[in-house]
XYZ file of C-alpha atoms in Angstrom:
277
model
C 3.176 25.080 -9.462
C -0.110 24.839 -11.127
C 1.152 25.653 -13.961
C 4.203 23.597 -14.267
C 1.807 20.020 -13.634
C -0.582 22.082 -16.658
C 2.029 21.750 -18.451
C 3.452 18.229 -17.594
C -0.112 17.275 -18.310
C -0.516 18.441 -21.683
C 3.322 17.195 -22.366
C 2.184 13.900 -21.414
C -1.373 13.895 -23.802
C 0.695 15.249 -26.244
C 2.535 12.417 -27.059
C 0.133 9.850 -26.394
C -2.017 11.840 -28.927
C 0.208 11.425 -31.802
C 1.166 7.884 -30.915
C 0.698 4.624 -32.437
C 1.736 1.646 -29.399
C 0.854 2.551 -25.472
C 2.795 0.093 -23.354
C 1.364 0.274 -19.801
C 2.905 -1.243 -16.569
C 0.784 -0.964 -13.380
C 3.511 -1.170 -10.666
C 3.822 -3.812 -8.532
C 0.335 -3.984 -6.380
C 1.481 -5.794 -3.527
C 2.934 -2.877 -2.174
C 1.386 -0.106 -4.273
C -2.045 1.089 -3.119
C -3.373 2.891 -6.619
C -6.611 1.260 -6.978
C -9.523 3.218 -6.671
C -11.142 0.430 -4.840
C -9.218 -1.562 -1.957
C -10.985 -5.194 -3.008
C -12.466 -5.101 -6.670
C -15.308 -7.560 -7.809
C -13.502 -8.844 -10.365
C -9.898 -9.388 -12.098
C -11.447 -7.066 -15.401
C -12.304 -4.613 -12.754
C -8.912 -4.407 -10.419
C -7.116 -3.752 -14.070
C -9.536 -1.223 -15.248
C -8.563 0.590 -12.093
C -4.837 -0.171 -12.457
C -4.936 1.303 -15.810
C -6.597 4.581 -14.774
C -4.714 4.840 -11.483
C -0.782 4.145 -13.519
C -2.416 6.098 -16.632
C -3.415 9.614 -14.274
C 0.202 8.952 -12.652
C 1.885 9.220 -15.950
C 0.083 11.693 -16.967
C 0.491 14.522 -14.118
C 4.632 13.270 -13.905
C 5.534 13.410 -17.679
C 7.475 15.551 -19.211
C 8.214 15.926 -23.299
C 11.556 13.800 -24.733
C 14.818 16.100 -24.173
C 14.968 16.009 -27.755
C 11.617 17.443 -28.489
C 10.260 15.071 -30.654
C 7.909 12.234 -29.835
C 7.712 8.995 -30.579
C 5.545 5.654 -32.137
C 5.698 4.309 -28.910
C 4.557 5.556 -25.773
C 5.196 4.299 -22.453
C 3.320 4.828 -19.406
C 4.648 3.453 -16.522
C 6.064 5.158 -13.148
C 10.025 4.033 -12.812
C 10.310 3.807 -9.082
C 7.174 1.449 -9.285
C 8.769 -1.025 -10.845
C 9.648 -4.555 -9.334
C 12.699 -4.854 -11.079
C 14.481 -8.282 -9.402
C 17.975 -8.469 -8.031
C 20.828 -10.934 -9.829
C 21.548 -11.820 -6.170
C 18.172 -12.476 -5.341
C 16.999 -14.504 -8.570
C 17.456 -18.408 -7.358
C 14.383 -17.565 -4.583
C 12.511 -16.264 -6.838
C 9.691 -17.452 -9.026
C 8.120 -15.170 -11.614
C 4.814 -16.918 -13.069
C 3.444 -15.208 -16.172
C -0.391 -15.213 -17.763
C -0.778 -13.987 -20.956
C -4.033 -13.020 -22.181
C -3.868 -12.475 -26.235
C -6.850 -10.050 -27.731
C -5.906 -10.024 -30.987
C -4.763 -12.814 -33.281
C -1.172 -11.996 -34.436
C 1.229 -14.588 -32.992
C 4.453 -11.986 -32.957
C 2.522 -10.613 -30.012
C 3.264 -13.534 -27.743
C 7.639 -12.641 -27.970
C 6.840 -8.830 -27.827
C 5.041 -9.737 -24.235
C 7.983 -12.042 -23.047
C 10.534 -9.297 -23.556
C 8.662 -6.932 -21.895
C 8.422 -8.525 -18.881
C 11.975 -9.642 -19.097
C 13.226 -6.051 -19.603
C 10.685 -4.703 -17.337
C 11.576 -7.150 -14.499
C 15.684 -7.230 -14.947
C 15.515 -11.070 -15.632
C 16.746 -13.815 -18.977
C 13.777 -15.830 -18.118
C 10.512 -17.138 -17.408
C 10.204 -19.414 -15.201
C 6.169 -20.232 -16.587
C 3.763 -18.782 -18.972
C 0.040 -19.612 -18.812
C -1.615 -18.694 -22.382
C -4.745 -17.319 -22.598
C -6.489 -17.422 -26.455
C -8.056 -14.943 -27.511
C -11.786 -15.416 -27.685
C -13.594 -17.594 -30.488
C -17.088 -16.281 -31.913
C -19.933 -17.148 -29.842
C -20.810 -20.922 -30.759
C -17.856 -21.441 -32.286
C -15.674 -24.461 -30.360
C -12.086 -24.132 -29.278
C -9.533 -27.129 -31.282
C -6.239 -28.277 -31.550
C -5.689 -25.989 -34.305
C -6.874 -22.841 -32.518
C -4.367 -23.481 -30.187
C -1.175 -24.828 -31.998
C -0.157 -21.298 -33.617
C 0.204 -19.825 -30.218
C 1.599 -22.940 -28.906
C 4.771 -22.851 -31.399
C 5.948 -19.378 -31.023
C 5.645 -20.799 -27.065
C 7.618 -23.999 -27.677
C 10.402 -21.721 -29.682
C 11.022 -19.649 -26.492
C 11.173 -22.568 -24.302
C 13.871 -23.874 -26.964
C 15.277 -20.102 -26.870
C 15.138 -20.099 -22.808
C 13.378 -17.017 -22.722
C 10.894 -19.938 -20.691
C 11.165 -22.430 -18.561
C 7.734 -24.032 -18.812
C 4.838 -23.558 -20.747
C 0.291 -24.278 -19.406
C -3.486 -24.047 -20.799
C -5.826 -22.666 -19.605
C -9.403 -23.974 -19.501
C -8.830 -27.026 -21.619
C -10.802 -29.988 -20.861
C -9.916 -33.976 -20.941
C -9.676 -34.557 -23.894
C -8.513 -31.156 -25.800
C -5.366 -31.478 -23.165
C -4.528 -34.982 -24.689
C -5.090 -33.985 -28.116
C -2.170 -31.247 -27.408
C 0.152 -33.646 -25.021
C 0.492 -36.274 -28.037
C 1.072 -33.461 -30.658
C 3.284 -30.490 -28.618
C 6.915 -31.216 -29.174
C 7.797 -29.152 -25.804
C 4.420 -31.209 -23.466
C 1.936 -28.437 -21.277
C 3.416 -28.708 -17.617
C -0.110 -27.002 -15.986
C -3.300 -26.286 -17.324
C -5.895 -24.044 -15.608
C -9.255 -25.038 -14.581
C -12.111 -22.256 -14.342
C -14.094 -23.328 -11.080
C -16.290 -20.453 -11.687
C -18.043 -22.441 -14.200
C -16.194 -26.054 -13.141
C -17.406 -26.559 -8.910
C -15.455 -29.824 -8.855
C -12.540 -30.968 -10.488
C -13.487 -33.412 -13.601
C -12.269 -36.975 -12.808
C -11.034 -38.136 -16.108
C -9.290 -34.496 -16.260
C -7.991 -34.964 -12.885
C -6.359 -38.768 -14.077
C -5.108 -37.243 -16.805
C -3.010 -35.052 -15.509
C -1.575 -36.989 -12.566
C -0.249 -39.679 -15.148
C 1.121 -37.030 -17.394
C 2.501 -35.014 -14.461
C 0.462 -31.927 -14.885
C -0.322 -29.506 -12.736
C -3.955 -28.454 -12.762
C -4.284 -24.821 -11.268
C -7.702 -22.713 -10.669
C -8.617 -19.137 -11.662
C -11.048 -16.700 -11.224
C -10.736 -15.227 -14.517
C -13.300 -14.425 -17.595
C -13.463 -15.572 -20.793
C -12.206 -11.977 -21.671
C -9.988 -10.037 -19.393
C -10.794 -7.122 -21.276
C -12.559 -6.418 -24.057
C -11.231 -3.319 -26.340
C -13.872 -0.901 -25.591
C -13.025 -1.020 -21.705
C -9.485 -0.691 -22.669
C -10.842 2.659 -24.325
C -12.923 3.578 -21.382
C -10.293 3.624 -18.594
C -7.633 4.974 -21.041
C -10.683 8.292 -22.127
C -11.530 8.485 -18.035
C -7.505 8.931 -17.093
C -7.357 11.730 -19.974
C -10.189 13.111 -20.479
C -10.727 14.596 -23.757
C -8.410 12.289 -26.155
C -10.138 10.756 -28.670
C -9.798 6.628 -28.243
C -12.489 5.201 -30.944
C -8.927 4.069 -32.894
C -7.422 2.582 -30.157
C -7.472 -1.565 -29.606
C -6.305 -3.923 -26.565
C -3.434 -6.798 -28.475
C -2.233 -8.032 -25.188
C -2.806 -7.846 -21.357
C -0.129 -10.249 -19.408
C -0.209 -10.344 -15.435
C 2.811 -11.458 -13.548
C 3.688 -12.608 -10.515
C 6.926 -12.992 -8.037
C 6.956 -15.629 -6.003
C 9.177 -16.760 -3.010
C 10.413 -20.243 -3.390
C 10.572 -21.043 0.273
C 7.769 -19.252 2.026
C 4.993 -19.618 -1.288
C 4.167 -15.864 -1.067
C 3.388 -13.163 -2.883
C 6.030 -10.149 -3.162
C 5.086 -8.978 -6.219
C 2.986 -8.556 -8.774
C 2.013 -5.902 -11.948
C 0.107 -5.996 -15.077
C 1.621 -4.985 -18.391
C -0.728 -3.693 -21.007
C -0.154 -3.477 -25.170
C -2.360 -1.537 -27.178
C -2.411 -0.165 -30.281
C -3.601 2.911 -32.660
C -6.075 1.500 -36.198
C -3.788 2.041 -39.031
C -5.798 4.719 -40.804
């Protein structure tokens, strides 16, 4: 039995070694006790623990495809951990998503939305909040930084893949600029109370006037760096070379029971890509 398990792990490592894209789903964290630390100190630590736990499970259970070949894309997820939504319960549930972009390529936005829809077995996400890629030290975020991603989100609203879209960490002036410029108006704006203990009065007044929901969050400016992603993969796979891997995006989802306001499911989808030689 031990020899069989060793072969499974080696087969899985071979798949990862030859892959160019890694897609990972942590499964439902509400019902799965998979984290090494029961109470992670931050969202970043939670995500890193999730990646390690998922990869360890996947490495110990995955066989090479029956046709024998290897794919450019490896799906590191545990099928029984997936929280697919049944059609008869869809109306009772709200699917909320926050998408953290780690690269400047906007094509990753529809890719992430589609992966979330497929994973959760829904045709539309109820809300998506975008967290753009962090800017270099000293550079200030402007409307020009937000517009490319927002245009992609607007197209996804038009195609009914998303019902509502929101922003993160915009002050009153930038939120107002986005509101006036956009075709699809932001329905929400997240505010990090770690850097702002009380909601700014001007932001509160503007949001009230234009029916924008103000939410709070505790996410860092960079949820996970590529080096932290590489570290999590390295710790799970031991000898696998990870220096060429970079993190493209992270999507965190919550499935909420509307009538009761409780979280039925929560998890992460992660997309990494190996840099071209």
